[in-house]
XYZ file of N, CA and C in Angstrom:
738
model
N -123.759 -145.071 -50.358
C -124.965 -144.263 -50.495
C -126.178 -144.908 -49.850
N -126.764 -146.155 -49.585
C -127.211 -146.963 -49.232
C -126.545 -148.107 -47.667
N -127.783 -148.494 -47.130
C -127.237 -149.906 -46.348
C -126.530 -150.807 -46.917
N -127.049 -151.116 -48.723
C -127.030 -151.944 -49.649
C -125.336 -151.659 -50.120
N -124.413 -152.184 -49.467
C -123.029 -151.983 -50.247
C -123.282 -151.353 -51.865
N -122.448 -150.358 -51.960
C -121.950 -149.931 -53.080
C -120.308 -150.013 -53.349
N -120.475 -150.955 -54.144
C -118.737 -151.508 -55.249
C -118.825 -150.471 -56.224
N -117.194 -150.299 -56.610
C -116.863 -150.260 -57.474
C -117.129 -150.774 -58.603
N -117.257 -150.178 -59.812
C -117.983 -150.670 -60.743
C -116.238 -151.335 -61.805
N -116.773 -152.689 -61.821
C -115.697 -153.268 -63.241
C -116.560 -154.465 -63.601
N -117.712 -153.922 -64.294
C -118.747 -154.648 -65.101
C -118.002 -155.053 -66.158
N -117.091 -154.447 -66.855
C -116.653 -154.126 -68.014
C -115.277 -154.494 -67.720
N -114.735 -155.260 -66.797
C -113.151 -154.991 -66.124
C -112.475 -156.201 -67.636
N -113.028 -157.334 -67.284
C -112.622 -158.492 -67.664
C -113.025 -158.502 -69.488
N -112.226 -159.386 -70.547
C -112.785 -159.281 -71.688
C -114.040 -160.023 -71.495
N -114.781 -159.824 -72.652
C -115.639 -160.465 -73.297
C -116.002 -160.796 -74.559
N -116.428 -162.862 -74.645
C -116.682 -162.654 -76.272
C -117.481 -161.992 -76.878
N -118.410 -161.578 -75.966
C -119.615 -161.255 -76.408
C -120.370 -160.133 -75.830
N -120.032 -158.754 -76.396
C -120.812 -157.947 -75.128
C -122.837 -157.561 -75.830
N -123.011 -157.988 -74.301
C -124.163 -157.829 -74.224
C -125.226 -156.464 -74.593
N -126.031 -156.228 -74.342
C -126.783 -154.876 -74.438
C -126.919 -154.601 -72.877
N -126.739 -152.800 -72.677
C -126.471 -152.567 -71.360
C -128.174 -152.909 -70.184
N -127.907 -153.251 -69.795
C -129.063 -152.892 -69.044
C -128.937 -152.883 -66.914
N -130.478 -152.224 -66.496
C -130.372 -151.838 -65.570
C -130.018 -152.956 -64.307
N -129.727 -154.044 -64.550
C -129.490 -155.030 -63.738
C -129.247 -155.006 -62.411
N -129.343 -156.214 -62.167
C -128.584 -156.381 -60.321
C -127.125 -156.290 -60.208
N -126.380 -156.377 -61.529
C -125.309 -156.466 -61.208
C -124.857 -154.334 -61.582
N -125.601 -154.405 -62.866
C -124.817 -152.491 -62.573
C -126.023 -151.633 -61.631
N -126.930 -152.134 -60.518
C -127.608 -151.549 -59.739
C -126.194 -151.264 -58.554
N -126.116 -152.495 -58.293
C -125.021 -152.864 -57.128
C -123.899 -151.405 -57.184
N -123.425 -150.778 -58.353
C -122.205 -150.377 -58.894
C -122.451 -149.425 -59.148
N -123.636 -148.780 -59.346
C -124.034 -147.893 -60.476
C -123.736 -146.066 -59.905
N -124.251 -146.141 -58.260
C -123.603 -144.664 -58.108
C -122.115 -144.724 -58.246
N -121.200 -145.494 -58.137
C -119.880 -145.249 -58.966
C -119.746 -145.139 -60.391
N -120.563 -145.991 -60.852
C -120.487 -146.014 -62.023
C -120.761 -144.806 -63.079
N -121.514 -143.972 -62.432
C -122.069 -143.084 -62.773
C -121.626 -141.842 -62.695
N -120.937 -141.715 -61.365
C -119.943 -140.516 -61.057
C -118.578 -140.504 -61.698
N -118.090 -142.288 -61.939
C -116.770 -142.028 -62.751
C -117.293 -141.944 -64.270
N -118.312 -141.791 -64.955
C -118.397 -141.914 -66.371
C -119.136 -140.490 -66.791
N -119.973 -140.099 -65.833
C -120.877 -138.743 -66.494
C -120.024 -137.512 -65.810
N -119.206 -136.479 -66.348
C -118.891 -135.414 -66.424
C -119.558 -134.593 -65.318
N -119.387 -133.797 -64.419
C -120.048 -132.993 -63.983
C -121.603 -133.746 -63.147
N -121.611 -135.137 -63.008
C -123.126 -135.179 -62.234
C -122.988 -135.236 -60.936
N -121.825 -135.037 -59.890
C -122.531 -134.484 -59.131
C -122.537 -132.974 -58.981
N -122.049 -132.458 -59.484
C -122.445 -131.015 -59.636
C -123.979 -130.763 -59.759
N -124.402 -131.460 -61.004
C -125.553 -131.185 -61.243
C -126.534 -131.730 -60.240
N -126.286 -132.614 -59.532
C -127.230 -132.960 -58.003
C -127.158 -132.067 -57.705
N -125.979 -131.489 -56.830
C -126.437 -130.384 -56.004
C -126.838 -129.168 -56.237
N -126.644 -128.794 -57.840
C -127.704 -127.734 -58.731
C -129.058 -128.240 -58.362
N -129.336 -129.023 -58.739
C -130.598 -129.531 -58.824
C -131.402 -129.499 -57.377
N -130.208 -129.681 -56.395
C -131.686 -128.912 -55.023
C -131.847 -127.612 -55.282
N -130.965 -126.796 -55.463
C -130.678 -125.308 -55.661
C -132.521 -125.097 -56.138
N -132.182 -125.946 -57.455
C -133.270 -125.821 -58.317
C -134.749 -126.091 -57.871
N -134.429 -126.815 -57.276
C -135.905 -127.218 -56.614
C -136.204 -126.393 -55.352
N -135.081 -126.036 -54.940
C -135.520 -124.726 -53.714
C -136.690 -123.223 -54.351
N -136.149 -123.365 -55.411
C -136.809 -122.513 -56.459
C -137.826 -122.288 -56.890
N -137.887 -123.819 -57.831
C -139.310 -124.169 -58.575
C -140.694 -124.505 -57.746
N -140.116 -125.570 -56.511
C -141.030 -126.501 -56.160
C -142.224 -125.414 -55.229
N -143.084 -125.797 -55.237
C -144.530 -125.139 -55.203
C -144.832 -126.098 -54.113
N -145.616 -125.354 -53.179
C -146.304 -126.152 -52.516
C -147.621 -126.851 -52.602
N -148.406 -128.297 -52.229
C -149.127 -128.759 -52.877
C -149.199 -129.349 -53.921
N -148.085 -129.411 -54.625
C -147.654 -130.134 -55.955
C -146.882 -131.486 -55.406
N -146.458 -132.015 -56.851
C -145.618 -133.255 -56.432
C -144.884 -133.175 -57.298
N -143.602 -133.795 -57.372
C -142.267 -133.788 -57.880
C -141.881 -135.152 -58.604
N -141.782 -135.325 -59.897
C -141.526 -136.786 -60.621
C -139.814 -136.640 -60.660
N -139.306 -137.984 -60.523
C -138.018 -138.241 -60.801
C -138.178 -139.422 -61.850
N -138.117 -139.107 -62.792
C -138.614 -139.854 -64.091
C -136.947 -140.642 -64.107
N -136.856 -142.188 -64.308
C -136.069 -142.807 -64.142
C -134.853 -142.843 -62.856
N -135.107 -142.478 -61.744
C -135.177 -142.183 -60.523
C -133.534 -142.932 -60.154
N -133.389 -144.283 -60.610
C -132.449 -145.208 -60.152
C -132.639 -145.595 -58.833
N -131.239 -145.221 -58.490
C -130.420 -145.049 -56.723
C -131.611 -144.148 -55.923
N -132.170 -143.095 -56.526
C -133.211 -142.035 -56.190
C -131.993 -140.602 -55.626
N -130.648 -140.565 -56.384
C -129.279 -139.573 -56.053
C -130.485 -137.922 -56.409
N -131.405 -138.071 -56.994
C -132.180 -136.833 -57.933
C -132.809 -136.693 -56.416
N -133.704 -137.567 -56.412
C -134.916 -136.864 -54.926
C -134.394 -136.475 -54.117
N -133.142 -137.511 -53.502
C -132.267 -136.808 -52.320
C -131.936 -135.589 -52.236
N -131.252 -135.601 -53.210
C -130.880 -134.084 -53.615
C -131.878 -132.977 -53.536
N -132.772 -132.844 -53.966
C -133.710 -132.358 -54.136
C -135.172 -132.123 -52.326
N -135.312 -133.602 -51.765
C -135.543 -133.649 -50.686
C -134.734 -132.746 -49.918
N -133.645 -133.099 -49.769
C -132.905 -132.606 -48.431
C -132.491 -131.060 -48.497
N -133.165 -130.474 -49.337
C -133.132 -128.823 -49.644
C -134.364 -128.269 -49.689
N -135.168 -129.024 -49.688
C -136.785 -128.677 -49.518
C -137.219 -128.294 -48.303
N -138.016 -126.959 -47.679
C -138.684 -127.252 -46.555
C -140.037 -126.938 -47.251
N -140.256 -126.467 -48.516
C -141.743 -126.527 -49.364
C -142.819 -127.472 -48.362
N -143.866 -126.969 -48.102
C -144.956 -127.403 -47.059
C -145.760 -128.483 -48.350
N -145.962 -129.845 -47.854
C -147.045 -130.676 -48.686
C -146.265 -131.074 -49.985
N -145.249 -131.296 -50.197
C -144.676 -131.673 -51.277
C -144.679 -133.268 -51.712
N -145.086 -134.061 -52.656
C -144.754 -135.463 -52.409
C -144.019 -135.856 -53.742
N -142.912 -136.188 -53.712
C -141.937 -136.731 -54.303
C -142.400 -138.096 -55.271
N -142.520 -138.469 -56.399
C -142.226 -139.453 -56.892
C -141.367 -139.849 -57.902
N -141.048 -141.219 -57.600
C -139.644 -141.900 -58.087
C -140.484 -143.179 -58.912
N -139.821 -143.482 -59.994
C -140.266 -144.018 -61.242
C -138.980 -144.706 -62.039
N -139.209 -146.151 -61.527
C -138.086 -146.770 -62.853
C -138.672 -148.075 -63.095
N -138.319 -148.484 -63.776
C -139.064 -150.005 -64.185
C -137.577 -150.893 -64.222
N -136.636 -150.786 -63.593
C -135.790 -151.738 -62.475
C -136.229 -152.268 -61.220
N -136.498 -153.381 -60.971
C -136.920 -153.800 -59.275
C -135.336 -153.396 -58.772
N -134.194 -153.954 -59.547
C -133.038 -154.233 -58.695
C -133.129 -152.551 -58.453
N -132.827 -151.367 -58.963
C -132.855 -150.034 -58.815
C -133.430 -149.630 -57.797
N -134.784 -150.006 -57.641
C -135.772 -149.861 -56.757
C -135.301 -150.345 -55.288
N -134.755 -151.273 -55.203
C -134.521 -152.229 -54.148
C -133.608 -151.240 -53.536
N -132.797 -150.542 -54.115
C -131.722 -150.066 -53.615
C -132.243 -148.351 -53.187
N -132.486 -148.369 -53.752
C -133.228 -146.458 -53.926
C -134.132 -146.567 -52.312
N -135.166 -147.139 -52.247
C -135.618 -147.005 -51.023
C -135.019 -146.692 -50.165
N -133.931 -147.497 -49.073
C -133.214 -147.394 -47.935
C -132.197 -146.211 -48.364
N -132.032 -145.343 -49.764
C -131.175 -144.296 -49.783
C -132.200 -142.922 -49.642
N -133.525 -143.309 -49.908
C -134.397 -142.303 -49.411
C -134.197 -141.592 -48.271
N -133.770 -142.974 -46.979
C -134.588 -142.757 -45.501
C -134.219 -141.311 -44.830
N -132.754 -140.590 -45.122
C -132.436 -139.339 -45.149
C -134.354 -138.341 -44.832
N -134.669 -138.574 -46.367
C -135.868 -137.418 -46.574
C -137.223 -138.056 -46.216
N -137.284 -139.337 -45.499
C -138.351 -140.448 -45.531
C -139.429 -139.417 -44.676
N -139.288 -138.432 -43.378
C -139.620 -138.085 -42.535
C -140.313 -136.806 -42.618
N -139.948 -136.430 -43.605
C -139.762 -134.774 -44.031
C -140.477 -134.805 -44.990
N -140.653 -135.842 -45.589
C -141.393 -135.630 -47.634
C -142.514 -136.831 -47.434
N -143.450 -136.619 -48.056
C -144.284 -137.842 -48.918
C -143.337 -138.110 -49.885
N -143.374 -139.853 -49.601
C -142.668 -140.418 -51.002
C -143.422 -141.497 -51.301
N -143.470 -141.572 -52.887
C -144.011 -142.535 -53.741
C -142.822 -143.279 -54.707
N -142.898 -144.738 -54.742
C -141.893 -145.346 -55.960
C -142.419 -146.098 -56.312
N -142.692 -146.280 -57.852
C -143.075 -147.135 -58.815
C -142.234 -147.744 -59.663
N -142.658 -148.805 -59.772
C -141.528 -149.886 -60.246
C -142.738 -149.632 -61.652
N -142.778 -149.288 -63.097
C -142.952 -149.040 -64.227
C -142.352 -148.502 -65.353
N -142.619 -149.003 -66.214
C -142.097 -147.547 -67.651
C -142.758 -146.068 -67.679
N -141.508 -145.327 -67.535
C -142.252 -144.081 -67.421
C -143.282 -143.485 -68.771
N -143.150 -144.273 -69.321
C -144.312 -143.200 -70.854
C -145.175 -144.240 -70.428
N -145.631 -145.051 -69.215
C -147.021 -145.394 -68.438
C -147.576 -144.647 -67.371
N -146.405 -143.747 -67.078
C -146.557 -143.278 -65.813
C -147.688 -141.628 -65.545
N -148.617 -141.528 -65.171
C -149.629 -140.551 -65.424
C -148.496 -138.986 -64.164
N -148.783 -138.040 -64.991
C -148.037 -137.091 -64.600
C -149.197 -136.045 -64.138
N -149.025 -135.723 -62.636
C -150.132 -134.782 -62.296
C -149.863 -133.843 -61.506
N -150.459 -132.232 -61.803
C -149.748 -131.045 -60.375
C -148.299 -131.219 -60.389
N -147.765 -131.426 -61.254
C -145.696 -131.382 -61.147
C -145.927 -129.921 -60.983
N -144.754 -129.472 -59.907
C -143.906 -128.279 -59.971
C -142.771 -128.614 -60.901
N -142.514 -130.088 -60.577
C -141.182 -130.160 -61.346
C -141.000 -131.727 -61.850
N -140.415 -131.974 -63.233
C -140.333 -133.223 -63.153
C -138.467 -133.344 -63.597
N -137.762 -134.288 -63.368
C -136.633 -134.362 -63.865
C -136.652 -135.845 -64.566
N -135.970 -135.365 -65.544
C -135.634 -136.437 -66.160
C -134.103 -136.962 -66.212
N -133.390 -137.263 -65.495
C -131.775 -136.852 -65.418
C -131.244 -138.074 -66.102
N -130.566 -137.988 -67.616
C -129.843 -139.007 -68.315
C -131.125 -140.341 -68.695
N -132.261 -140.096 -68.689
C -133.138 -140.913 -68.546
C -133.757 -141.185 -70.097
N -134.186 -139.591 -70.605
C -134.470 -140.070 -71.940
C -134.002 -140.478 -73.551
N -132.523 -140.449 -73.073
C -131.673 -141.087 -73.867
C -131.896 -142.448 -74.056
N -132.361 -143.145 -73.091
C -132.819 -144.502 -73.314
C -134.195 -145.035 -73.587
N -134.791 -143.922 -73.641
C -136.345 -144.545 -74.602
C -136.149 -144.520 -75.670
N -136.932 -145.185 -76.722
C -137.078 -145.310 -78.065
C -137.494 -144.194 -78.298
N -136.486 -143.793 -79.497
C -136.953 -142.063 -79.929
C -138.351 -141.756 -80.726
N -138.969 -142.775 -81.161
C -140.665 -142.720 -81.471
C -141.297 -142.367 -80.111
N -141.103 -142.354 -78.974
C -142.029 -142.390 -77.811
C -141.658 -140.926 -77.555
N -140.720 -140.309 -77.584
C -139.661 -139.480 -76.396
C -140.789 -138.025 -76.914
N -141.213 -137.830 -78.048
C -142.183 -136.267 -77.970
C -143.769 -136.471 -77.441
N -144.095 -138.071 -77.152
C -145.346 -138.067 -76.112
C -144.857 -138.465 -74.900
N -143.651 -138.760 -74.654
C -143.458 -138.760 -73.200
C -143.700 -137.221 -72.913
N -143.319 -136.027 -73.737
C -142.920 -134.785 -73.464
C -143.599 -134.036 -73.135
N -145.067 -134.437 -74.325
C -146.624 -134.162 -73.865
C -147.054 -134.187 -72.689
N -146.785 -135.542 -72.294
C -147.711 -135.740 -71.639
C -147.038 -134.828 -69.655
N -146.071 -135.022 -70.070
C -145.249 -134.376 -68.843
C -145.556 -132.719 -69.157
N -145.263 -132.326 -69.927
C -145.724 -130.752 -70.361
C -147.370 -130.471 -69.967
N -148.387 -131.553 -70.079
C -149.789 -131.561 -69.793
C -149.899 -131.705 -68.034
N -148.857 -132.336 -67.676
C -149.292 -132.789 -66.145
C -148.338 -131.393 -65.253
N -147.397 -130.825 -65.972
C -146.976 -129.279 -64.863
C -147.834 -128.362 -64.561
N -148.074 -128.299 -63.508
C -148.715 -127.217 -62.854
C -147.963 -125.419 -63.370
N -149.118 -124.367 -63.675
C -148.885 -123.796 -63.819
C -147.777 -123.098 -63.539
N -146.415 -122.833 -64.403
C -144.927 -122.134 -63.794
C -144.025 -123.270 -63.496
N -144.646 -124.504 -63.886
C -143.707 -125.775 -63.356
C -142.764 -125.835 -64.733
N -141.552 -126.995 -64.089
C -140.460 -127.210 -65.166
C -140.137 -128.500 -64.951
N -139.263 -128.828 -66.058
C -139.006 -130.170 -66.761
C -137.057 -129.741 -66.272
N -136.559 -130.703 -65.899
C -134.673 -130.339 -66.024
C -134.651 -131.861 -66.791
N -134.269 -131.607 -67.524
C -133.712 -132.905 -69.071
C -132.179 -132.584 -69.135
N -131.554 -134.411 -68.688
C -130.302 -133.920 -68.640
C -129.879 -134.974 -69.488
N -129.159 -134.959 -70.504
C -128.872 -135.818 -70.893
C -127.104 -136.059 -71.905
N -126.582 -136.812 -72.257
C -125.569 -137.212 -73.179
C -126.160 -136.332 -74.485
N -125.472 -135.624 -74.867
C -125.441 -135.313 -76.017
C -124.591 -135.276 -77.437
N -124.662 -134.992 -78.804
C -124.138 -134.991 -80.023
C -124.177 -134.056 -80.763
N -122.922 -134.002 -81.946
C -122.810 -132.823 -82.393
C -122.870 -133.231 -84.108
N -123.554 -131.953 -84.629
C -123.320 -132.211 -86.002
C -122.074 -131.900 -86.859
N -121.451 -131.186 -86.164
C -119.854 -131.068 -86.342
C -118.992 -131.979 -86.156
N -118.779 -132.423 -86.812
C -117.499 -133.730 -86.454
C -116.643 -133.652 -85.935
N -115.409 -132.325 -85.841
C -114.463 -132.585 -85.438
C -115.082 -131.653 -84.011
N -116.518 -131.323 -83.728
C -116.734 -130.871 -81.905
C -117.115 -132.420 -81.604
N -117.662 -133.004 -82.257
C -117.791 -134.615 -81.580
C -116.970 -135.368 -81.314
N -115.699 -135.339 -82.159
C -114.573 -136.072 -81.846
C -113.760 -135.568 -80.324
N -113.600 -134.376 -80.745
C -112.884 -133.693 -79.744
C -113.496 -133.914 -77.873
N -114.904 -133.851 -77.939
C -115.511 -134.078 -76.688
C -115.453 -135.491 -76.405
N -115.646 -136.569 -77.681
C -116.024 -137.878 -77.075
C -114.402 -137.841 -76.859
N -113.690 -137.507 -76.940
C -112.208 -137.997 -76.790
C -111.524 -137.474 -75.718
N -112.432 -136.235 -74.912
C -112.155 -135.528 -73.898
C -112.633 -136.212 -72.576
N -114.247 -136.969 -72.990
C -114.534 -137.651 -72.235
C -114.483 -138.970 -71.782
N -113.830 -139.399 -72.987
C -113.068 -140.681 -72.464
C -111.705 -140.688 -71.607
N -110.814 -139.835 -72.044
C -109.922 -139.277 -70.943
C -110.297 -138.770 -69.769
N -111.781 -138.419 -69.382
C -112.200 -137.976 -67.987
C -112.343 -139.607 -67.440
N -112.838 -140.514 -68.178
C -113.006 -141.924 -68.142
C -112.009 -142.023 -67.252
N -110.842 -142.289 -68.107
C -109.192 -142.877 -67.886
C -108.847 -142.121 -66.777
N -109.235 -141.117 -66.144
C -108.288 -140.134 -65.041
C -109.411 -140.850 -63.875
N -110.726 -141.115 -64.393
C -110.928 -141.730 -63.447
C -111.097 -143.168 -63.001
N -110.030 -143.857 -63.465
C -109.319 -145.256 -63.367
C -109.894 -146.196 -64.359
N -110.687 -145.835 -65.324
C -111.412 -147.152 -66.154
C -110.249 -147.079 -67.288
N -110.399 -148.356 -67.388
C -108.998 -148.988 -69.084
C -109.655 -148.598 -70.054
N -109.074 -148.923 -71.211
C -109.081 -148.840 -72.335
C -110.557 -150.047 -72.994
N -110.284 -151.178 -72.330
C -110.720 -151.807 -72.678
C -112.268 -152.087 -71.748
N -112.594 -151.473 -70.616
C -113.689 -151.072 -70.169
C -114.373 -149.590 -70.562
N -113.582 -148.842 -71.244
C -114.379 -148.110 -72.134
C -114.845 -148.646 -73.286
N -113.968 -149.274 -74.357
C -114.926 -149.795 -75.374
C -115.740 -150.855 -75.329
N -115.875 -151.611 -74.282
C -116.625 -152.561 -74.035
C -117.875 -152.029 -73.093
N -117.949 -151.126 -72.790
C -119.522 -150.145 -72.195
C -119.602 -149.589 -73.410
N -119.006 -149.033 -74.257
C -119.591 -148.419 -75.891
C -120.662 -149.355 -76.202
N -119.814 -150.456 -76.915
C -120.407 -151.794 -77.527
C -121.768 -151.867 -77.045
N -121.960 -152.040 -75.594
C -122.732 -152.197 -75.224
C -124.178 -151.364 -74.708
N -123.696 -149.967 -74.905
C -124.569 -148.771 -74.961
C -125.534 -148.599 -76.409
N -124.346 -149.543 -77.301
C -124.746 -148.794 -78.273
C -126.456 -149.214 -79.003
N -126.906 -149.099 -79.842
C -128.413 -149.025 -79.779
C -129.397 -148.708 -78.732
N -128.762 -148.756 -77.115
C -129.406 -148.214 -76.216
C -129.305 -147.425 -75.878
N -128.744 -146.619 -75.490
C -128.273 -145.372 -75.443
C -128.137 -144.478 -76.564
N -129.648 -143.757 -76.942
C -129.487 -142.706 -78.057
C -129.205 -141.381 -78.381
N -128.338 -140.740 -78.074
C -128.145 -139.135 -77.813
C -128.026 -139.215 -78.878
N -128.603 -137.524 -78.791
C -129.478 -136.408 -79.913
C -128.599 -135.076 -79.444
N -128.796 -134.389 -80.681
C -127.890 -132.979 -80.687
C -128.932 -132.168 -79.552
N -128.663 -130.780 -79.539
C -128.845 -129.730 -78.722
C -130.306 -129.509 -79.551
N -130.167 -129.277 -80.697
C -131.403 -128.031 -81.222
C -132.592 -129.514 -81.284
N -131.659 -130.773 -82.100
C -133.255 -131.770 -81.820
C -133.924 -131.725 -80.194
N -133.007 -131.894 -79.139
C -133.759 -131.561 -78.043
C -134.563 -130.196 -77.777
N -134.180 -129.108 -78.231
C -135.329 -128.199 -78.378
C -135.959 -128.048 -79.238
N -136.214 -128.323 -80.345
C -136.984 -128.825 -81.395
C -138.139 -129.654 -80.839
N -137.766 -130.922 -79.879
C -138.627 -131.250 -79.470
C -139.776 -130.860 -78.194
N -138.788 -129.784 -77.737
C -139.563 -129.304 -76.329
C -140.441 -128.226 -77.057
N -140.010 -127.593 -78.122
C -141.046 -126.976 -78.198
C -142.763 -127.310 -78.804
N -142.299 -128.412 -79.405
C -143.302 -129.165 -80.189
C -144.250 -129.970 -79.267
N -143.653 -130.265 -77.971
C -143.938 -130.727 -76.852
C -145.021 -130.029 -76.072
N -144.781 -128.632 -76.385
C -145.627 -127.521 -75.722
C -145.091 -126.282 -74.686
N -143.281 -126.685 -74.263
C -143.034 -125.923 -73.655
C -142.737 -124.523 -74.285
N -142.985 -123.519 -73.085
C -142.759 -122.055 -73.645
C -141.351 -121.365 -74.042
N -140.185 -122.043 -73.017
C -138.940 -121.688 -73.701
C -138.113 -123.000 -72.928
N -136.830 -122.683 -73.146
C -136.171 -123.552 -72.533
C -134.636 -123.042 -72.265
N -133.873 -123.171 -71.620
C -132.599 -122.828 -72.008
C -131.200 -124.257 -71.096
N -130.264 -123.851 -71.523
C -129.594 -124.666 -70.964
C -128.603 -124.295 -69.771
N -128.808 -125.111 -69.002
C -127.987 -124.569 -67.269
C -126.857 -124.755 -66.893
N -126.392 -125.910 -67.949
C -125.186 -126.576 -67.169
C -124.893 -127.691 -68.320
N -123.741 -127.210 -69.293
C -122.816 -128.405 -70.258
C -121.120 -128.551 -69.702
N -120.948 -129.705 -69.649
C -119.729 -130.495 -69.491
C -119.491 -131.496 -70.655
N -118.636 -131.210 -71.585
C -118.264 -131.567 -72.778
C -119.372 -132.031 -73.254
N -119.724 -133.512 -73.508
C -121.079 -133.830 -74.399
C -122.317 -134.471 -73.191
N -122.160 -133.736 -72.240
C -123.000 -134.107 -71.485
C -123.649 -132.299 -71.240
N -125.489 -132.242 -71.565
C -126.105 -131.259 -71.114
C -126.992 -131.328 -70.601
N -127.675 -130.175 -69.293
C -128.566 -129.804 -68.820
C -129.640 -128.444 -69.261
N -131.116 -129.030 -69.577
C -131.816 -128.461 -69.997
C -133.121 -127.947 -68.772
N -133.436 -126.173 -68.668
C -134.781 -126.341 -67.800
C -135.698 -125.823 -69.072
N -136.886 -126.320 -69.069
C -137.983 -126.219 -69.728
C -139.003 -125.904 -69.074
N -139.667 -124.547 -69.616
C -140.359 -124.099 -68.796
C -141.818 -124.728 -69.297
N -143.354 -124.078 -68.593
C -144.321 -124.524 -68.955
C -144.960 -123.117 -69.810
């Protein structure tokens, strides 16, 4: 995807005594568009929804947030379906290693778009004139005290008719629909070559960081947030996509 080699991801290959807490590192930066395509259900589908989407939404004169941005797989997507006049793109993660890598996967849309990347935490990040902001798998990992003024404040910075796409891991209050999906999606895991023992050892290590929330708490919170409706575009077992309107 990059100049920057992309490996195969076996972060998780080898045991460990001790697994760590996950984070955005140099070592799962290196790995991570694999990593990401063999573990999340349906994302690249949802990339290439997501220009669809932005062929749509995006307004001209506005600017476009990719709220936890990574690799920057969201802008691309999104860039390279745009001919929207005056559009400027920004990308937002508070990974340098992420960052490092995301740039040179820009250069595709470098020519064609204003682009901005900030190396910060996004509930620092001031949100202004969005047609659109995405948040893709991103706010699962803030602390759930922050996640309804991140929502604000992104709901305050859309430009009139603009939208939010919130994609994230989700949970069920039904037990045996939670079992059944997490067990569906660990077998999407396994078909796509990860062991047994590199699935429960990315659990371990997700776990307190990675917080998924059911369906209705995520609209529960969008509406409290300020948006006018919301609906959902696109579920693959416990993984969903949300657009939120303004």
């Amino acid at each position: 995807m990059s100049d920057l080699p992309t490996k195969q991801d076996q972060v998780y290959a080898d045991p460990r005594a001790q697994i760590d807490a996950f984070a955005f590192d140099a070592r799962v930066a290196a790995v991570f568009d694999d990593m990401i395509r063999r573990s999340v259900p349906g994302y690249g589908m949802t990339l290439s929804l997501l220009g669809i989407i932005a062929q749509h939404y995006a307004k001209p004169h506005t600017r476009i947030y990719d709220l936890g941005c990574s690799l920057g797989a969201g802008t691309l997507a999104m860039g390279a379906k745009l001919d929207t006049p005056d559009v400027t793109f920004v990308g937002v993660d508070n990974s340098t290693a992420m960052l490092d890598r995301c740039r040179p996967n820009l250069a595709p849309i470098a020519d064609r778009h204003s682009l901005e990347l900030l190396c910060q935490k996004i509930q620092d990040t001031p949100i202004e004139n969005a047609s659109i902001v995405v948040l893709n798998f991103t706010l699962q990992f803030i602390p759930q005290a922050e996640r309804l003024a991140l929502l604000q404040r992104i709901h305050a910075g859309l430009a009139p008719g603009g939208i939010l796409v919130l994609s994230e891991k989700i949970q069920f209050d039904d037990p045996h629909i939670q079992t059944d999906l997490t067990t569906l999606h660990h077998d999407f895991k396994r078909a796509n070559g990860y062991s047994d023992l590199e699935i429960a050892q990315k659990r371990s290590s997700l776990e307190n960081v990675l917080i998924p929330e059911t369906i209705p708490a995520h609209e529960a919170r969008l509406k409290e947030a300020g948006f006018a409706r919301d609906e959902i575009w696109l579920q693959i077992f416990n993984f969903a996509s949300f657009l939120a309107f303004k």
